[in-house]
Amino acid sequence: MSNAKKISAIIFFLIITVIPLLILILPKKEFSENENRVLTAFPSFTWDNIQSGKFMKDFEGFFSDHFMMRDEWIATKTKTELLAGKKEVNGVFILNDRLIQKVEDYDRTLVAKNVSAINGFAKRVKIPCTMMLVPTACEIQKDQLDPNVPVLNQKMLIESVYSRMAGQLSTVDAYTPLYSSKDEYIYYKTDHHWTSLGAYLGYSAASRSLGYQTIPLNSFDIQHASHDFYGTLYSKVIYDKTGPDTIDYYSYPKGTTVNKVVVNTGSSEKYYDSMYFREYLSKKDKYSSFLGSNQPFVTVHSNAKSGKKLLVIKDSYAHSLVPFLTQHYSEVTMADLRYINVNLNEKLNLDDYDQVLFVYNVETFAEDQNIVKLNFTE
Amino acid sequence: MVFSSVTFLYVFLPLVLLAYYAAPKQLKNLLVLASGVIFYAWGEPVYVCLMLFTTLVDYTAGRLIARFDKNPRARLASMVIAVAINLALLCVFKYSSFVISNLNQIFGLALTDPGLPLPIGISFYTFQSMSYTLDMYMRNITVQKNFINYAAYVTLFPQIVAGPIVRYKEVAAELEHRTVTLTKVGEGVGIFLRGLGKKVLLANNIGMLWTTVKNSPLDELSVLTAWLGILAFTFQIYFDFSGYSDMAVGMGKMMGFNFPQNFNYPYLSKSISEFWRRWHITLGSWFRSYVYIPMGGNRVGTLKLLRNLLVVWFLTGLWHGASWNFILWGLYFGVIIIAERFFLGKYLQKIPAALQVIYSFVLVVFGWVLFEFDDLTNVGQYFGAMFGSNGGVLLDGQSLYLLSSYLLLLIICAIGATNYPKKLVEKISGKFPVWVRYASPVFEVGLLFICTAFLVNSTYNPFLYFRF
């Protein structure tokens, strides 16, 4: 008996001493590409930090963030949970060939606040405003989920929001075209965004409200920019049986060309000559090759003859949509309220714009605490 | 700090154990004390002083009781003062909000609630430390003159925040002299890892089912959802609590201590009286030794016996949290135990053993509903849902989804709560002793790896005893 016990003791001590030593020795990253966030830094050892418990909390965050082979551990956990019969892990449904972000019930008060902020904004600016709420894969591809799974009825939420905006904004029904193409590649398998094809459907759905002539799908040239995209959902569960996603760029040879893209990060301005920031294709976060990561303002200047200017107040779903819109506007500015803490008028002149388009996916819209910042324009 | 975290497992534990093994004998208790203080201060950087103060009070009381051995009044006074300080601290930090809100409600007063946060583990370490003074007074033990040895006993990190409540006499000899062998450490590792597995793999995962149900609108629950939910909590609290106790016992063994067993397959009990002899054993025996027996126990007339039982169960309930639902939960068991003692017991013994187990299990499950909801309206709603009297359906989409997601885990939990796996291993071990012996380290390493995977990416890892 005792030999086996001795083996247990020795192996246990080897594991619990070697792992922390390796963590100590191995170089540490400051930024996790996989999770797309800054990792917790080693906390400073001060009396205040200790007394308040901040040191302890941050130390645990630091140690957990820098735990070696984090991805392998997460993958092991996911496999174990699937084996135990779970259908969702960390808020992600794991299906045979794809991952879907779970969207649950929402905070009615917050949605009401968001609606009234947008309505109030539309009333004040006296520029035609359009609202496009985009359902996520959790709604459109619901039939791939367990029929009993309790998820949010996004269609009902969209209808309810739109009915409260009636008369103030024109609204875009993105649900119907997306739903009729639900079996096409309109959402990434490993990411929570819509694909370029999904965004094309949104672009086409918005044509009537925004007043442009949709360019037919078959007029576009499609370039497969990457066949090796593993998105945010993959990062949450490290489950690779779905295979990677493809990033597609749609270009319209007969259309406009983009002269300049200006990214305003709040502290500086950067200039690009294309809407596709190809340096992201070699990184983990390949979706950001569409006009970069979320920034306060991104403005696309094109040689479109219309001379019209569009302001897009948005979440990241807009990034793959804007390339289509540039065919019809000589200037499109994306404003991300999550990164702007002042009255929009302080940063740009709202009167310059001919139209305003709100683009949000249902999940962000139902959770975003920043839309109320529109009230600053009062 | 909690045991079920990568920081504990891969930083605190290896550092402390290596230092402990390397330290010369005279320094070992000081190391136990220092590690206990750091462990406790990690979660309670301010209240650690309170714990050390409690330690000092009971240490001093012990010295005084020994000093005035021939003076009964001085002995009594030392004991009473120490116990009063212990209880006063417990009352101020744990029960003041509860008492004030009740006084305000009953007498229409407007006393302000100081709103003190509850120090983690205060009920555990206060009871542990107080037992020393009481045992000194009852002459069950001899005095500990060395403060470090005594403080090491109170601050032993394996059991400080969630038990078991170790009584001084159970470790008195080991505080002076204990041996650590590699075999014993290996045994401790096995017990510790099984406890970790209970907590991280079973309790945390089945707990997600309960959290989902508890956060649904209670008046719309279907019958099946309500039962799935409360069964999930039934298993969560058992595997969490007994997992913690196992980890404590295991780490105690790694350091040369033998802590008492705290759980003995409670869900196999054939009566509620038996359940309480198998559930949180050290708490039950604490109340028996220091409350029930000093009040006369069962060697008194019927009326006094009833009083003694109700007092003990009132206090047992109150110990679990400063809220009426815990008191009701305690009294609920008190009433059942009284019924079993006076008439129900006779009938129980006549029915098949399986039915006796079901009887006890169902009553315990009902108890958990009381335990989990502060608000008695919610308790009513939940019972309503369990019996369909809320107008709800037998089953709905939610219940089917939860059932299909958690069925396997529920079955594993149900089997794991019995002693059948243990019996099975013993049976196989009889036939293939070598095979089973060496399978055990493999199993343990596997457990450690899977637990680590769950801890590295833990989204749900609650500490259930924050109200105790």
XYZ file of N, CA, C and O in Angstrom, chain B residues 200-308:
436
model
N -14.604 21.152 -7.105
C -14.424 21.838 -8.385
C -15.217 21.162 -9.507
O -15.801 21.833 -10.351
N -15.232 19.842 -9.500
C -15.879 19.155 -10.627
C -17.357 18.911 -10.363
O -18.180 19.111 -11.247
N -17.693 18.457 -9.158
C -19.102 18.137 -8.907
C -19.876 19.360 -8.394
O -20.827 19.790 -9.028
N -19.442 19.919 -7.254
C -20.238 20.998 -6.646
C -20.365 22.210 -7.572
O -21.466 22.701 -7.810
N -19.255 22.694 -8.109
C -19.338 23.901 -8.944
C -20.198 23.675 -10.177
O -20.940 24.551 -10.592
N -20.072 22.503 -10.791
C -20.816 22.290 -12.036
C -22.301 22.063 -11.798
O -23.139 22.615 -12.505
N -22.633 21.270 -10.788
C -24.062 21.066 -10.524
C -24.646 22.359 -9.941
O -25.832 22.646 -10.101
N -23.784 23.152 -9.295
C -24.233 24.431 -8.741
C -24.726 25.386 -9.818
O -25.603 26.210 -9.571
N -24.167 25.270 -11.032
C -24.629 26.145 -12.113
C -26.090 25.871 -12.432
O -26.832 26.784 -12.788
N -26.496 24.609 -12.298
C -27.908 24.266 -12.531
C -28.783 24.981 -11.496
O -29.791 25.602 -11.828
N -28.364 24.911 -10.239
C -29.153 25.572 -9.186
C -29.203 27.078 -9.401
O -30.251 27.704 -9.272
N -28.073 27.680 -9.765
C -28.053 29.122 -9.993
C -29.022 29.502 -11.109
O -29.750 30.493 -10.994
N -29.029 28.701 -12.178
C -29.948 28.983 -13.277
C -31.392 28.951 -12.792
O -32.183 29.858 -13.077
N -31.733 27.914 -12.043
C -33.118 27.769 -11.589
C -33.474 28.866 -10.595
O -34.528 29.496 -10.682
N -32.553 29.122 -9.658
C -32.842 30.102 -8.611
C -33.064 31.492 -9.193
O -33.820 32.289 -8.654
N -32.384 31.783 -10.307
C -32.522 33.108 -10.912
C -33.653 33.203 -11.931
O -33.845 34.237 -12.535
N -34.372 32.093 -12.126
C -35.529 32.171 -13.020
C -36.695 32.750 -12.221
O -36.682 32.721 -10.998
N -37.722 33.270 -12.903
C -38.896 33.731 -12.153
C -39.541 32.557 -11.412
O -39.983 31.592 -12.050
N -39.543 32.625 -10.071
C -39.925 31.451 -9.275
C -41.388 31.054 -9.463
O -41.739 29.889 -9.344
N -42.237 32.049 -9.762
C -43.654 31.695 -9.861
C -44.000 31.094 -11.225
O -45.133 30.740 -11.475
N -42.991 30.975 -12.109
C -43.278 30.370 -13.407
C -42.578 29.026 -13.575
O -42.626 28.424 -14.642
N -41.893 28.558 -12.522
C -41.137 27.310 -12.654
C -42.074 26.137 -12.889
O -43.141 26.042 -12.293
N -41.648 25.207 -13.740
C -42.405 23.967 -13.861
C -41.992 23.042 -12.720
O -40.965 23.256 -12.074
N -42.807 22.035 -12.482
C -42.536 21.103 -11.381
C -41.158 20.475 -11.552
O -40.345 20.435 -10.622
N -40.876 20.012 -12.768
C -39.595 19.335 -13.002
C -38.416 20.283 -12.772
O -37.423 19.905 -12.135
N -38.528 21.520 -13.258
C -37.428 22.477 -13.061
C -37.183 22.695 -11.566
O -36.039 22.709 -11.116
N -38.268 22.856 -10.809
C -38.118 23.111 -9.377
C -37.401 21.948 -8.697
O -36.504 22.148 -7.881
N -37.793 20.731 -9.045
C -37.128 19.573 -8.428
C -35.683 19.444 -8.874
O -34.796 19.158 -8.076
N -35.436 19.661 -10.169
C -34.047 19.601 -10.655
C -33.199 20.616 -9.908
O -32.084 20.321 -9.474
N -33.751 21.805 -9.722
C -32.997 22.875 -9.075
C -32.633 22.522 -7.650
O -31.469 22.616 -7.260
N -33.603 22.086 -6.884
C -33.307 21.869 -5.471
C -32.471 20.593 -5.281
O -31.628 20.532 -4.392
N -32.645 19.625 -6.177
C -31.747 18.464 -6.122
C -30.323 18.894 -6.432
O -29.369 18.423 -5.808
N -30.186 19.798 -7.399
C -28.847 20.292 -7.737
C -28.219 20.954 -6.518
O -27.056 20.723 -6.204
N -29.004 21.763 -5.792
C -28.433 22.404 -4.603
C -28.105 21.362 -3.539
O -27.077 21.458 -2.856
N -28.981 20.364 -3.392
C -28.741 19.289 -2.434
C -27.363 18.671 -2.659
O -26.601 18.450 -1.718
N -27.030 18.429 -3.928
C -25.718 17.853 -4.220
C -24.618 18.904 -4.133
O -23.514 18.624 -3.671
N -24.928 20.122 -4.565
C -23.896 21.160 -4.522
C -23.397 21.370 -3.094
O -22.200 21.345 -2.840
N -24.328 21.559 -2.158
C -23.897 21.879 -0.794
C -23.157 20.685 -0.175
O -22.162 20.850 0.514
N -23.602 19.462 -0.493
C -22.914 18.306 0.063
C -21.493 18.193 -0.478
O -20.527 18.059 0.272
N -21.353 18.254 -1.815
C -20.009 18.052 -2.373
C -19.104 19.241 -2.070
O -17.901 19.078 -1.918
N -19.685 20.423 -1.982
C -18.888 21.592 -1.669
C -18.365 21.505 -0.236
O -17.168 21.582 0.027
N -19.280 21.288 0.674
C -18.940 21.302 2.102
C -18.058 20.096 2.461
O -17.019 20.233 3.115
N -18.466 18.909 2.002
C -17.662 17.744 2.368
C -16.350 17.770 1.589
O -15.332 17.280 2.079
N -16.362 18.385 0.390
C -15.113 18.542 -0.352
C -14.140 19.419 0.423
O -12.954 19.093 0.559
N -14.648 20.529 0.958
C -13.813 21.400 1.788
C -13.254 20.645 2.987
O -12.077 20.758 3.329
N -14.122 19.870 3.656
C -13.669 19.121 4.828
C -12.603 18.100 4.431
O -11.606 17.945 5.130
N -12.816 17.430 3.296
C -11.819 16.451 2.850
C -10.487 17.132 2.562
O -9.423 16.605 2.913
N -10.561 18.306 1.911
C -9.309 19.015 1.625
C -8.604 19.370 2.927
O -7.384 19.250 3.040
N -9.405 19.789 3.934
C -8.818 20.138 5.225
C -8.169 18.916 5.865
O -7.012 18.965 6.310
N -8.906 17.802 5.868
C -8.366 16.587 6.477
C -7.095 16.160 5.743
O -6.078 15.806 6.356
N -7.134 16.235 4.413
C -5.979 15.824 3.605
C -4.763 16.695 3.890
O -3.650 16.183 4.102
N -4.968 18.019 3.927
C -3.822 18.904 4.185
C -3.338 18.742 5.619
O -2.139 18.846 5.888
N -4.299 18.472 6.538
C -3.902 18.184 7.909
C -2.942 16.995 7.937
O -1.875 17.050 8.558
N -3.299 15.955 7.209
C -2.439 14.764 7.169
C -1.068 15.086 6.587
O -0.054 14.580 7.066
N -1.040 15.935 5.552
C 0.254 16.286 4.956
C 1.146 16.971 5.989
O 2.359 16.982 5.873
N 0.500 17.614 7.004
C 1.280 18.318 8.018
C 1.364 17.528 9.323
O 1.871 18.034 10.320
N 0.859 16.307 9.310
C 0.998 15.456 10.482
C -0.158 15.503 11.461
O -0.076 14.949 12.553
N -1.252 16.168 11.090
C -2.416 16.226 11.984
C -3.476 15.228 11.540
O -3.615 14.935 10.348
N -4.231 14.737 12.514
C -5.389 13.909 12.191
C -6.644 14.637 12.624
O -6.967 14.695 13.796
N -7.334 15.225 11.659
C -8.563 15.952 11.973
C -9.733 14.981 11.972
O -9.703 13.973 11.277
N -10.779 15.334 12.733
C -11.945 14.437 12.761
C -12.684 14.468 11.428
O -12.628 15.441 10.683
N -13.398 13.363 11.194
C -14.215 13.262 9.991
C -15.435 14.171 10.159
O -15.975 14.286 11.247
N -15.864 14.819 9.078
C -16.964 15.771 9.206
C -18.246 15.294 8.528
O -19.328 15.775 8.831
N -18.113 14.404 7.562
C -19.282 13.901 6.830
C -19.152 12.391 6.665
O -18.062 11.890 6.439
N -20.278 11.721 6.779
C -20.252 10.269 6.630
C -21.463 9.835 5.799
O -22.423 9.299 6.332
N -21.411 10.098 4.503
C -22.502 9.756 3.575
C -23.872 10.131 4.154
O -24.734 9.277 4.336
N -24.074 11.417 4.449
C -25.312 11.833 5.136
C -26.581 11.499 4.359
O -27.624 11.252 4.979
N -26.505 11.484 3.024
C -27.739 11.247 2.270
C -28.161 9.779 2.279
O -29.144 9.409 1.663
N -27.404 8.938 2.976
C -27.835 7.529 3.135
C -28.519 7.317 4.477
O -28.860 6.193 4.835
N -28.732 8.404 5.229
C -29.309 8.269 6.574
C -30.716 7.706 6.501
O -31.450 7.952 5.550
N -31.085 6.963 7.548
C -32.418 6.373 7.595
C -33.378 7.176 8.461
O -34.536 6.818 8.621
N -32.891 8.244 9.071
C -33.781 9.134 9.815
C -33.090 10.493 9.882
O -31.905 10.600 9.565
N -33.856 11.509 10.292
C -33.256 12.837 10.397
C -32.263 12.886 11.562
O -31.218 13.517 11.475
N -32.580 12.161 12.641
C -31.616 12.107 13.744
C -30.286 11.553 13.250
O -29.223 12.050 13.600
N -30.367 10.512 12.416
C -29.135 9.920 11.896
C -28.441 10.878 10.921
O -27.211 10.985 10.915
N -29.241 11.590 10.131
C -28.652 12.562 9.194
C -27.734 13.519 9.936
O -26.615 13.794 9.514
N -28.207 14.013 11.079
C -27.398 14.981 11.812
C -26.231 14.349 12.550
O -25.388 15.050 13.078
N -26.200 13.018 12.599
C -24.976 12.382 13.101
C -23.985 12.145 11.975
O -22.842 11.763 12.215
N -24.426 12.360 10.717
C -23.549 12.118 9.572
C -23.221 13.401 8.808
O -22.409 13.388 7.901
N -23.933 14.489 9.098
C -23.745 15.765 8.376
C -23.052 16.750 9.296
O -23.513 16.968 10.421
N -21.988 17.392 8.835
C -21.273 18.377 9.641
C -21.139 17.869 11.084
O -21.559 18.527 12.042
N -20.532 16.699 11.198
C -20.466 15.969 12.465
C -19.846 16.816 13.579
O -20.318 16.816 14.714
N -18.814 17.596 13.229
C -18.117 18.332 14.293
C -18.981 19.451 14.872
O -18.826 19.801 16.033
N -19.894 19.991 14.076
C -20.784 21.025 14.625
C -21.798 20.392 15.575
O -22.024 20.885 16.677
N -22.389 19.270 15.131
C -23.362 18.575 15.970
C -22.746 18.176 17.301
O -23.348 18.359 18.365
N -21.528 17.667 17.252
C -20.942 17.201 18.508
C -20.535 18.397 19.375
O -20.530 18.298 20.591
N -20.240 19.530 18.740
C -19.946 20.741 19.520
C -21.176 21.146 20.338
O -21.097 21.362 21.542
N -22.315 21.239 19.657
C -23.540 21.637 20.371
C -23.925 20.593 21.421
O -24.409 20.926 22.490
N -23.695 19.310 21.117
C -24.023 18.281 22.091
C -23.167 18.459 23.345
O -23.665 18.449 24.467
N -21.863 18.666 23.153
C -20.959 18.719 24.307
C -21.118 19.986 25.120
O -20.955 19.958 26.334
N -21.350 21.109 24.446
C -21.269 22.380 25.168
C -22.625 23.039 25.404
O -22.712 24.034 26.102
N -23.679 22.517 24.803
C -25.001 23.097 25.052
C -25.974 22.037 25.574
O -26.516 22.152 26.661
N -26.126 20.992 24.794
C -27.166 20.006 25.092
C -26.884 19.259 26.398
O -27.716 19.245 27.314
N -25.709 18.699 26.519
C -25.391 17.917 27.720
C -25.315 18.804 28.970
O -25.909 18.474 29.998
N -24.627 19.964 28.915
C -24.650 20.827 30.106
C -26.073 21.233 30.534
O -26.308 21.504 31.711
N -27.019 21.267 29.596
C -28.389 21.608 29.983
C -29.138 20.402 30.533
O -30.320 20.498 30.863
N -28.480 19.274 30.596
C -29.125 18.081 31.142
C -29.328 16.997 30.095
O -29.687 15.874 30.432
N -29.126 17.333 28.831
C -29.245 16.341 27.770
C -30.601 15.680 27.777
O -31.623 16.348 27.901
N -30.609 14.345 27.667
C -31.894 13.648 27.655
C -32.194 12.997 29.001
O -33.167 12.273 29.140
N -31.343 13.271 30.005
C -31.608 12.685 31.331
C -32.463 13.638 32.153
O -32.147 13.965 33.291
N -33.491 14.143 31.564
C -34.371 15.088 32.252
C -35.803 14.736 31.902
O -36.044 13.877 31.051
N -36.732 15.418 32.522
C -38.140 15.175 32.230
C -38.484 15.567 30.804
O -37.699 16.241 30.115
N -39.667 15.167 30.361
C -40.058 15.397 28.974
C -40.047 16.880 28.599
O -39.544 17.249 27.548
N -40.562 17.714 29.480
C -40.641 19.132 29.143
C -39.262 19.741 28.966
O -38.994 20.464 28.019
N -38.368 19.398 29.903
C -37.011 19.938 29.814
C -36.299 19.388 28.592
O -35.531 20.086 27.921
N -36.564 18.132 28.270
C -35.949 17.530 27.093
C -36.379 18.292 25.839
O -35.562 18.624 24.981
N -37.688 18.591 25.785
C -38.194 19.362 24.644
C -37.489 20.705 24.564
O -37.060 21.140 23.497
N -37.364 21.347 25.730
C -36.687 22.644 25.754
C -35.256 22.496 25.239
O -34.817 23.240 24.364
N -34.529 21.497 25.785
C -33.129 21.320 25.388
C -33.002 21.118 23.879
O -32.138 21.710 23.222
